Short mmCIF file of C-alpha atoms in Angstrom, two decimals:
data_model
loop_
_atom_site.label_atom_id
_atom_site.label_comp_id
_atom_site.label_asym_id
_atom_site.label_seq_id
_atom_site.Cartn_x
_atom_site.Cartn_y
_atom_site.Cartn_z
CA UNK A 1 -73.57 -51.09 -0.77
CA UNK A 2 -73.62 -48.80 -3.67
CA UNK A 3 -72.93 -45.02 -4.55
CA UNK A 4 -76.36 -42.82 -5.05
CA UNK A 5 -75.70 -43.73 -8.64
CA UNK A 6 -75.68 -47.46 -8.64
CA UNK A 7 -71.72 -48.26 -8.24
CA UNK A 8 -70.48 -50.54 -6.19
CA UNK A 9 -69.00 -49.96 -3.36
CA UNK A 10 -65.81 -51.53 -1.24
CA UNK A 11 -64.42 -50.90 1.93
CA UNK A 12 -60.62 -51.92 2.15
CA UNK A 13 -59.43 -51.47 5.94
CA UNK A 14 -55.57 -51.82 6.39
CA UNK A 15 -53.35 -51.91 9.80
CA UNK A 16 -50.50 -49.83 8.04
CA UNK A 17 -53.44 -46.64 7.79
CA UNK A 18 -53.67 -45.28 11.65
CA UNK A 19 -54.92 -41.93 10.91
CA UNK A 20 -56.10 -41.08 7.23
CA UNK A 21 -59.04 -41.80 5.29
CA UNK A 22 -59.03 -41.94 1.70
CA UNK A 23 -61.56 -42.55 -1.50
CA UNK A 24 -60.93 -43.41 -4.84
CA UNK A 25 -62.26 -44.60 -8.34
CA UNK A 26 -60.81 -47.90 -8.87
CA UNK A 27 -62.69 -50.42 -12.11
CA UNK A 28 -65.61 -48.34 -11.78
CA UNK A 29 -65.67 -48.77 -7.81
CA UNK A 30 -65.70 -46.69 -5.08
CA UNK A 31 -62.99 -47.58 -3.33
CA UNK A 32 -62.86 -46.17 0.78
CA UNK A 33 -59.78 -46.96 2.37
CA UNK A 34 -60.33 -47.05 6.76
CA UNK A 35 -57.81 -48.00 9.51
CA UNK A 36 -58.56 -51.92 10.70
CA UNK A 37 -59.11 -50.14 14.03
CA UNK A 38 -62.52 -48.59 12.75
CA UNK A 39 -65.18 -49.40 14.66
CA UNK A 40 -68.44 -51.05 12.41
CA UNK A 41 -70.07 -46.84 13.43
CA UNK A 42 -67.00 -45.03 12.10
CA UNK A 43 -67.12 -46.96 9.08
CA UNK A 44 -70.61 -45.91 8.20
CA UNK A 45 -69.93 -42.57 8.99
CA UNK A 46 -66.41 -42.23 7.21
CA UNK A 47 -67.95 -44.39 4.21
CA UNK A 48 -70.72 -41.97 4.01
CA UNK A 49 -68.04 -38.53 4.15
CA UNK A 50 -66.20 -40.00 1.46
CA UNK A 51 -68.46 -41.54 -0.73
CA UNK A 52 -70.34 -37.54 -0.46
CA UNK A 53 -66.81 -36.07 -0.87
CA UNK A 54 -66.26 -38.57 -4.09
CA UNK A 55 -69.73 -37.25 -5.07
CA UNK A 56 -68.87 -33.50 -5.14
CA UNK A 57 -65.36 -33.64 -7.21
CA UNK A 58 -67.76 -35.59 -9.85
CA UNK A 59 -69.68 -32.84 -9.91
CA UNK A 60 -66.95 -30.37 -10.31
CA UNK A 61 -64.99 -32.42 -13.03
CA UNK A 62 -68.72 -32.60 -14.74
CA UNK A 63 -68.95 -28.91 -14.83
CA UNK A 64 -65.49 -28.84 -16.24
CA UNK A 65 -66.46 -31.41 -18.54
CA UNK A 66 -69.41 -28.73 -19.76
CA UNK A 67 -66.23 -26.60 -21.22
CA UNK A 68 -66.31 -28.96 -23.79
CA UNK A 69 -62.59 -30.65 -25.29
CA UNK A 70 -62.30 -28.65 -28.24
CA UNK A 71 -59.01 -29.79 -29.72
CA UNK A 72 -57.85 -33.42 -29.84
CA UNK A 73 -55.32 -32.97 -27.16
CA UNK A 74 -58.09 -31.65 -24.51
CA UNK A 75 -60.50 -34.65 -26.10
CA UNK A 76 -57.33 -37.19 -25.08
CA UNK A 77 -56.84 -35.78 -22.01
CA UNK A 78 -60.52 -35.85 -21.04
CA UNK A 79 -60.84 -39.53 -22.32
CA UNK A 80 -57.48 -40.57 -20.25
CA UNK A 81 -59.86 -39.34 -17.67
CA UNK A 82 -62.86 -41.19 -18.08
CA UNK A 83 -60.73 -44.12 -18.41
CA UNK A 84 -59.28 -43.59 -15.24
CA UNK A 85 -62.73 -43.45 -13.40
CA UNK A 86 -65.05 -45.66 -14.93
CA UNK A 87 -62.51 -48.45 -16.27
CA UNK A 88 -59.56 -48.41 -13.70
CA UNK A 89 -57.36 -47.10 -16.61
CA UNK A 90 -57.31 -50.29 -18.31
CA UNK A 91 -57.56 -48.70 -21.77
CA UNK A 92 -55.17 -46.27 -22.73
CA UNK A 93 -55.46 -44.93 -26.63
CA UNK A 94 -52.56 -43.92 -28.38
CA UNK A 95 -55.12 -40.95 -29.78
CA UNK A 96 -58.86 -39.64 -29.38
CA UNK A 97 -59.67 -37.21 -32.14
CA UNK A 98 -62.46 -35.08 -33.47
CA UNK A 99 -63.26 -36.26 -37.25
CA UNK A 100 -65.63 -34.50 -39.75
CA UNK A 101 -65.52 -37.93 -42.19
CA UNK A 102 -67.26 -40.16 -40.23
CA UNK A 103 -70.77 -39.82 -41.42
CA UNK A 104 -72.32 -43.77 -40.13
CA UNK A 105 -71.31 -43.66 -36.53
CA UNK A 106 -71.13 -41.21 -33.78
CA UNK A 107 -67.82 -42.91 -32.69
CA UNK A 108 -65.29 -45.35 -33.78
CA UNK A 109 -62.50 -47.43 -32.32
CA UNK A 110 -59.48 -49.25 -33.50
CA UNK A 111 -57.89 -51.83 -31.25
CA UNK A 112 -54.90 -53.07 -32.89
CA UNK A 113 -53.60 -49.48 -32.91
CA UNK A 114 -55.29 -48.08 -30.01
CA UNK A 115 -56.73 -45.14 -32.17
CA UNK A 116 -60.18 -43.41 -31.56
CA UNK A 117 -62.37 -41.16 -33.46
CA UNK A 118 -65.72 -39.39 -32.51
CA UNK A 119 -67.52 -37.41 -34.86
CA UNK A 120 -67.65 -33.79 -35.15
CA UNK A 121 -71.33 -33.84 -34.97
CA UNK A 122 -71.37 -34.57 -31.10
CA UNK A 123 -69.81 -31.28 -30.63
CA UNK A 124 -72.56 -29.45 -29.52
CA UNK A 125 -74.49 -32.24 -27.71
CA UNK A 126 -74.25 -32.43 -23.90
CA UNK A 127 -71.16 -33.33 -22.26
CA UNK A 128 -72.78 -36.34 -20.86
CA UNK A 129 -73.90 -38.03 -24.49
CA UNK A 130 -69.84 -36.81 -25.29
CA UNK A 131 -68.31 -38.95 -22.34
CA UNK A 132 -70.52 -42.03 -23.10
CA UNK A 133 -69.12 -42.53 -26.65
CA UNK A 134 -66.02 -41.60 -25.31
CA UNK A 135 -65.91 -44.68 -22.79
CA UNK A 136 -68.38 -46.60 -25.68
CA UNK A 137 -65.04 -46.71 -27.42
CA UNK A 138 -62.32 -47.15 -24.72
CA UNK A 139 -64.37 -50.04 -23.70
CA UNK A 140 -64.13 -51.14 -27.47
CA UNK A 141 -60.17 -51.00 -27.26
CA UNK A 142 -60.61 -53.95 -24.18
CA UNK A 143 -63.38 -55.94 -25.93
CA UNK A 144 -64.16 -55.42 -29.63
CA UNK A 145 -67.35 -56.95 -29.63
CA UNK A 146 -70.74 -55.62 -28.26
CA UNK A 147 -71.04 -58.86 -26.23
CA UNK A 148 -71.99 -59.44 -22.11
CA UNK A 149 -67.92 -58.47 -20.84
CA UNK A 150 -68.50 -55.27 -23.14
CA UNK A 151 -71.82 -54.08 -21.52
CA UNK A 152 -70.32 -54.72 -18.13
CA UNK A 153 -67.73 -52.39 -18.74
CA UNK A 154 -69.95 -49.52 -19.06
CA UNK A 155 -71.82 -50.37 -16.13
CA UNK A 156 -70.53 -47.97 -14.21
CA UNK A 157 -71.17 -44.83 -16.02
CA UNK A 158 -73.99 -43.71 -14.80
CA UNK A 159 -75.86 -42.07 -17.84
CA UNK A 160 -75.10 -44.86 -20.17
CA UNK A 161 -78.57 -45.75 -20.33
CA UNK A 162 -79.71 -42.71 -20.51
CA UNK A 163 -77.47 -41.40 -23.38
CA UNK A 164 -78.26 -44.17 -25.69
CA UNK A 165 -81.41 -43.58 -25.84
CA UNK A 166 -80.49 -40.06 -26.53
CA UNK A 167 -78.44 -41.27 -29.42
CA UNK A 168 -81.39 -43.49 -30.52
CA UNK A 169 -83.95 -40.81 -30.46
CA UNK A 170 -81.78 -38.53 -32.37
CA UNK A 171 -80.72 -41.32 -35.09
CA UNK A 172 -84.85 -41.91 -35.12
CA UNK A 173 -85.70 -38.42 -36.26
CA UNK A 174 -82.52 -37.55 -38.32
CA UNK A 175 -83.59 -40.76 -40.45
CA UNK A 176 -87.09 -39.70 -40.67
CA UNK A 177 -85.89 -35.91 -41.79
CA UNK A 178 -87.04 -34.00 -38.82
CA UNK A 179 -85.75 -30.84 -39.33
CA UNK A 180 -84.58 -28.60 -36.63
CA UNK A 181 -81.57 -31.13 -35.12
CA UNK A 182 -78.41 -29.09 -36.41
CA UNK A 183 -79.90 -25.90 -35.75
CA UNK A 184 -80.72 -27.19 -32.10
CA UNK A 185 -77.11 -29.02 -31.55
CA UNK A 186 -78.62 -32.77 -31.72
CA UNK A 187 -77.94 -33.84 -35.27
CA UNK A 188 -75.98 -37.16 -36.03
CA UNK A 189 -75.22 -39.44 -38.01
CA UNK A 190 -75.97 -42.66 -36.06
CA UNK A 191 -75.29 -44.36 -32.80
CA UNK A 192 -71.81 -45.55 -31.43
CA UNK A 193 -71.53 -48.81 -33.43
CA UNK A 194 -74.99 -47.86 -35.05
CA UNK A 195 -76.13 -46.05 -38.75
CA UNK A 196 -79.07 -44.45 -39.31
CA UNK A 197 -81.21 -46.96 -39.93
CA UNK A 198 -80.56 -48.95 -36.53
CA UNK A 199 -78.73 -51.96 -38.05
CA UNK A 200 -75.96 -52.91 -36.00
CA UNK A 201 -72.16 -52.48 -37.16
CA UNK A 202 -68.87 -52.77 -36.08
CA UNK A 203 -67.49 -49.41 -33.61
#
């Protein structure tokens, strides 16, 4: 079973719940907790309020999310948050911050102090593109390579796909000297972990 946007989905019933109903976010899961006395019906039925109910506060933290973090302490918060939903909390940086110096990367990660920096130049570009470098690099402060564990921890954001090739198309044009990008909010530097030119490095 999976959420309308791919997750996975898990249905934990427990003898010490007689009454409640509850759904949560847990390592990029939906998590539905059920009394053990749910019939196989009532689960469908509850799974399918909750999962809708999980569905709608997305959406509302996603229009939230469109007021975008304009200071580094709204940019932490929003990143403890992300963390908390797509990676079960796992990484926790000691601070996210908006930098105007980093001219090769859209974002940038250091594990052995926990620090992480996204460039200025994603300001203006939509919240979604935002929240995938954000998690790009959380997921950077649990595995510092871009190897198979890496992409799995981003499997659960849903636009991840989606926003790097957003990313790519905008590093494509910006390196061929399209003009137009700043004016229209979409110019960068390079992709999370990626210059210009496409050539891999280090994020």
């Amino acid at each position: 079973m999976t959420t309308s946007h791919g997750s996975p989905v898990e249905v934990r019933r427990s003898a010490r719940r007689t009454r409640t109903v509850a759904a949560f976010w847990e390592d990029g899961t939906a998590v539905v907790a059920i009394p053990a006395r749910f019939t196989a019906a009532q689960e469908r039925e509850w799974v399918q309020r909750m999962l809708a109910k999980l569905h709608k506060q997305g959406e509302r933290r996603a229009a939230a999310g469109r007021r975008r973090p304009a200071t580094d302490d709204a940019l932490a918060a929003h990143a403890a948050q992300l963390s908390a939903q797509y990676l079960g909390g796992r990484p926790a940086p000691t601070s996210v911050r908006w930098v105007s110096n980093q001219n090769s990367r859209w974002g940038s990660a250091t594990p052995a102090d926990g620090t992480i920096r996204l460039s200025d130049k994603l300001r203006p570009m939509p919240q979604w593109v935002i929240d995938y470098v954000l998690l790009h690099e959380l997921a950077h402060l649990l595995v510092a390579s871009h190897n198979a564990a890496f992409w799995k921890l981003l499997e659960a954001y849903p636009e991840t796909q989606r926003a790097k090739a957003f990313l790519e198309g905008v590093s494509f044009a910006t390196s061929r000297g399209l003009e137009g990008l700043e004016k229209d909010g979409a110019a960068g530097s390079g992709v999370a972990g990626q210059p210009m030119s496409g050539t891999p490095i280090g994020c």
